[in-house]
Short mmCIF file of C-alpha atoms in Angstrom, two decimals:
data_model
loop_
_atom_site.label_atom_id
_atom_site.label_comp_id
_atom_site.label_asym_id
_atom_site.label_seq_id
_atom_site.Cartn_x
_atom_site.Cartn_y
_atom_site.Cartn_z
CA GLN A 300 0.24 -0.07 -0.08
CA GLN A 301 1.44 3.30 -0.97
CA PRO A 302 2.18 5.87 1.84
CA VAL A 303 0.51 9.36 1.16
CA GLN A 304 3.07 12.82 1.24
CA SER A 305 2.25 15.94 1.72
CA PRO A 306 2.62 18.29 0.38
CA GLN A 307 3.22 17.53 -3.13
CA ALA A 308 5.35 20.53 -3.83
CA VAL A 309 7.20 23.32 -1.40
CA ILE A 310 8.71 26.71 -2.51
CA LEU A 311 11.18 28.22 -0.07
CA ARG A 312 13.73 31.07 0.47
CA GLU A 313 16.77 30.09 1.59
CA GLY A 314 16.62 29.70 5.48
CA GLU A 315 13.03 29.06 6.19
CA ASP A 316 11.67 25.95 7.21
CA ALA A 317 9.51 23.06 5.76
CA VAL A 318 7.74 20.20 7.14
CA ILE A 319 6.80 17.06 4.85
CA ASN A 320 4.94 14.30 6.10
CA CYS A 321 4.10 10.76 5.16
CA SER A 322 1.55 8.68 6.12
CA SER A 323 -0.14 5.16 6.17
CA SER A 324 -3.16 3.81 7.09
CA LYS A 325 -1.56 0.64 9.01
CA ALA A 326 1.29 0.05 11.20
CA LEU A 327 4.85 0.59 9.22
CA TYR A 328 8.11 -1.45 9.76
CA SER A 329 10.41 0.97 8.84
CA VAL A 330 10.22 4.65 7.15
CA HIS A 331 13.00 5.70 4.97
CA TRP A 332 13.51 9.28 3.59
CA TYR A 333 15.53 9.74 0.44
CA ARG A 334 16.31 12.87 -1.72
CA GLN A 335 16.56 12.78 -5.45
CA LYS A 336 17.96 15.56 -7.41
CA HIS A 337 17.03 16.00 -11.02
CA GLY A 338 18.50 14.04 -13.09
CA GLU A 339 20.54 11.91 -10.31
CA ALA A 340 19.87 8.83 -8.32
CA PRO A 341 17.80 8.76 -5.04
CA VAL A 342 20.12 9.41 -2.08
CA PHE A 343 19.29 8.02 1.17
CA LEU A 344 18.54 10.34 4.12
CA MET A 345 17.58 8.46 7.21
CA ILE A 346 15.63 5.32 8.47
CA LEU A 347 13.20 4.88 11.30
CA LEU A 348 12.57 1.78 12.93
CA LYS A 349 10.83 2.57 16.14
CA GLY A 350 7.54 4.16 17.11
CA GLY A 351 8.36 7.58 18.73
CA GLU A 352 11.87 7.71 17.46
CA GLN A 353 13.51 10.65 16.52
CA LYS A 354 16.69 11.05 14.57
CA GLY A 355 18.84 14.16 12.83
CA HIS A 356 21.36 14.73 10.14
CA GLU A 357 22.79 18.07 10.07
CA LYS A 358 19.66 20.81 9.96
CA ILE A 359 17.41 17.66 8.28
CA SER A 360 15.53 15.64 10.80
CA ALA A 361 12.58 12.94 11.15
CA SER A 362 10.28 11.81 13.66
CA PHE A 363 8.01 8.43 13.33
CA ASN A 364 5.07 8.73 15.59
CA GLU A 365 4.11 6.08 18.55
CA LYS A 366 1.61 4.03 16.01
CA LYS A 367 4.13 3.88 13.28
CA GLN A 368 1.82 5.07 10.81
CA GLN A 369 3.22 8.82 10.29
CA SER A 370 6.76 10.25 9.73
CA SER A 371 7.63 13.85 9.43
CA LEU A 372 10.94 15.04 7.70
CA TYR A 373 11.78 18.58 8.75
CA LEU A 374 14.29 20.84 6.99
CA THR A 375 15.44 23.95 8.77
CA ALA A 376 17.26 26.97 7.69
CA SER A 377 17.00 25.35 4.31
CA GLN A 378 19.77 25.78 1.78
CA LEU A 379 20.13 25.82 -1.79
CA SER A 380 21.30 22.35 -2.19
CA TYR A 381 18.18 21.10 -0.10
CA SER A 382 16.27 21.50 -3.33
CA GLY A 383 15.60 17.94 -5.10
CA THR A 384 12.20 15.48 -4.38
CA TYR A 385 12.15 13.75 -1.37
CA PHE A 386 10.87 10.08 -1.60
CA CYS A 387 9.31 8.52 2.03
CA GLY A 388 9.40 4.72 1.12
CA THR A 389 7.54 2.34 3.99
CA GLY A 390 8.46 -1.25 4.95
CA SER A 391 4.99 -3.22 6.20
CA GLY A 392 3.70 -6.78 6.53
CA GLY A 393 4.99 -9.69 4.15
CA SER A 394 8.41 -8.79 3.49
CA ASN A 395 11.22 -7.56 4.86
CA TYR A 396 12.62 -6.50 1.55
CA LYS A 397 10.02 -4.30 -0.29
CA LEU A 398 9.81 -0.59 0.51
CA THR A 399 7.01 1.14 -1.47
CA PHE A 400 7.75 4.65 -2.09
CA GLY A 401 5.26 7.82 -1.95
CA LYS A 402 4.89 9.87 -4.57
CA GLY A 403 7.49 12.69 -3.95
CA THR A 404 7.55 15.73 -2.46
CA LEU A 405 9.43 18.58 -4.77
CA LEU A 406 11.31 20.80 -2.53
CA THR A 407 12.40 23.85 -4.36
CA VAL A 408 14.62 26.59 -2.62
CA ASN A 409 15.46 29.76 -3.80
CA PRO A 410 18.13 32.59 -3.20
CA ASP B 178 35.32 3.82 -6.14
CA THR B 179 31.30 3.39 -7.84
CA ALA B 180 29.32 1.55 -5.20
CA VAL B 181 26.69 0.79 -7.65
CA SER B 182 27.26 1.07 -11.76
CA GLN B 183 24.50 0.43 -14.27
CA THR B 184 24.96 0.10 -18.49
CA PRO B 185 24.30 2.04 -20.39
CA LYS B 186 23.12 4.83 -18.98
CA TYR B 187 20.77 5.94 -22.03
CA LEU B 188 19.08 3.52 -24.24
CA VAL B 189 17.09 4.73 -27.27
CA THR B 190 15.53 2.39 -29.33
CA GLN B 191 12.45 0.99 -31.37
CA MET B 192 9.44 -0.80 -30.25
CA GLY B 193 9.69 -4.43 -30.80
CA ASN B 194 13.00 -4.65 -30.15
CA ASP B 195 14.85 -6.48 -26.99
CA LYS B 196 17.45 -4.70 -24.67
CA SER B 197 19.50 -5.28 -21.53
CA ILE B 198 20.54 -3.28 -18.82
CA LYS B 199 23.46 -4.53 -16.49
CA CYS B 200 23.83 -3.18 -13.26
CA GLU B 201 26.90 -4.27 -10.39
CA GLN B 202 27.53 -3.79 -6.89
CA ASN B 203 30.67 -3.65 -5.36
CA LEU B 204 29.86 -3.01 -1.81
CA GLY B 205 29.08 -7.12 -0.38
CA HIS B 206 25.44 -6.97 -0.37
CA ASP B 207 23.14 -9.45 -0.60
CA THR B 208 20.28 -7.91 -2.20
CA MET B 209 19.48 -5.86 -5.45
CA TYR B 210 16.31 -4.37 -6.73
CA TRP B 211 15.25 -3.13 -9.95
CA TYR B 212 13.06 -0.01 -9.91
CA LYS B 213 11.02 1.80 -12.55
CA GLN B 214 10.51 5.64 -12.44
CA ASP B 215 7.98 6.94 -15.23
CA SER B 216 7.55 10.73 -16.27
CA LYS B 217 5.81 11.37 -12.98
CA LYS B 218 8.47 10.19 -10.98
CA PHE B 219 6.70 7.66 -9.27
CA LEU B 220 9.42 4.89 -7.88
CA LYS B 221 8.10 1.52 -7.71
CA ILE B 222 10.06 -1.61 -7.40
CA MET B 223 10.08 -4.44 -10.14
CA PHE B 224 11.86 -7.16 -8.59
CA SER B 225 14.59 -8.20 -5.72
CA TYR B 226 17.48 -11.03 -5.31
CA ASN B 227 18.78 -11.70 -2.21
CA ASN B 228 21.59 -14.03 -2.95
CA LYS B 229 20.62 -14.94 -6.31
CA GLU B 230 17.00 -15.89 -5.22
CA LEU B 231 14.31 -14.09 -6.69
CA ILE B 232 12.20 -12.73 -3.68
CA ILE B 233 10.00 -10.05 -4.97
CA ASN B 234 8.47 -10.30 -8.39
CA GLU B 235 5.73 -7.52 -8.31
CA THR B 236 3.01 -7.49 -11.23
CA VAL B 237 5.46 -6.95 -13.94
CA PRO B 238 4.52 -8.08 -17.83
CA ASN B 239 6.49 -11.05 -18.11
CA ARG B 240 8.39 -9.40 -21.11
CA PHE B 241 10.70 -8.43 -17.96
CA SER B 242 12.85 -11.02 -16.96
CA PRO B 243 15.67 -10.19 -14.37
CA LYS B 244 18.79 -12.74 -14.20
CA SER B 245 21.16 -12.55 -11.36
CA PRO B 246 24.35 -14.66 -12.16
CA ASP B 247 26.05 -14.06 -8.56
CA LYS B 248 25.22 -11.63 -5.95
CA ALA B 249 27.15 -8.67 -7.01
CA HIS B 250 25.34 -8.59 -10.54
CA LEU B 251 21.47 -8.28 -11.02
CA ASN B 252 20.38 -7.62 -15.01
CA LEU B 253 17.16 -7.37 -16.47
CA HIS B 254 15.86 -7.88 -19.75
CA ILE B 255 13.19 -6.84 -22.10
CA ASN B 256 11.66 -8.23 -24.67
CA SER B 257 9.24 -6.85 -26.99
CA LEU B 258 9.67 -3.32 -25.71
CA GLU B 259 6.30 -1.24 -25.90
CA LEU B 260 6.15 2.59 -25.80
CA GLY B 261 5.05 2.57 -22.21
CA ASP B 262 8.43 1.05 -21.08
CA SER B 263 9.77 4.54 -21.53
CA ALA B 264 11.05 5.13 -18.10
CA VAL B 265 14.35 5.22 -15.65
CA TYR B 266 15.30 2.04 -14.61
CA PHE B 267 17.24 2.05 -11.34
CA CYS B 268 19.55 -0.75 -9.78
CA ALA B 269 19.71 -0.86 -5.83
CA SER B 270 21.19 -3.02 -3.29
CA SER B 271 20.88 -3.44 0.36
CA GLN B 272 22.45 -5.51 3.27
CA ALA B 273 21.05 -9.00 3.86
CA SER B 274 18.75 -8.60 6.40
CA GLY B 275 16.49 -6.69 4.07
CA GLY B 276 15.57 -3.61 2.14
CA ALA B 277 12.77 -2.78 4.84
CA TYR B 278 15.37 -2.14 7.35
CA ASN B 279 18.42 -1.10 5.78
CA GLU B 280 19.99 1.65 3.37
CA GLN B 281 19.25 1.14 -0.32
CA PHE B 282 21.82 2.05 -2.43
CA PHE B 283 21.12 3.32 -5.81
CA GLY B 284 22.76 3.20 -9.21
CA PRO B 285 22.69 6.05 -11.31
CA GLY B 286 20.29 5.12 -13.70
CA THR B 287 19.17 3.65 -17.15
CA ARG B 288 17.13 6.13 -19.31
CA LEU B 289 15.19 4.00 -21.77
CA THR B 290 13.05 5.64 -24.43
CA VAL B 291 11.55 3.34 -26.49
CA LEU B 292 10.12 5.02 -30.01
#
């Protein structure tokens, strides 16, 4: 079942903050976050495995709610290099190997 | 040193032709994947192999046939190409315990255009 990402797109000025959400109707094994720049491969940002978990990666952090049905990616003091499409990928019942990706959120950071 | 490599990077071909895409990883991972990313950027898993064994086979036309000669290589052969096969195909790999629990490393992608 494909997770739902929101918003579909967001435009920021450098230094502004953004939140990208990823939700599912059922509990998840895991949530992955990837960023893909135009014409490039998706690049791993972080993975969350436990309900209530929060993780940080420089000015990019993420949380996984207690019920393990929603994750949010937080980008603070955005930089031009943050521009790209952000995907959440979710692992859920039945397979340890399969990630199902959301439709992506296009983030544009302008000077 | 490239972790996951794919060849070719671009592939332009006529409808009805047969083509192959090759993927190699030097990360020592046991699990490899093929994803298809369409024009709307939707990234969808097609196949996964763990240690040369097929473990995920999504609803993909049987014109697509993956082959894993060893755990470092996963190739994708496509028969009788159709216009709708045009997309970017990504190969990826992850550690043995599964792609749902571990980072997936993606190759640079192969842009397939069917005319």
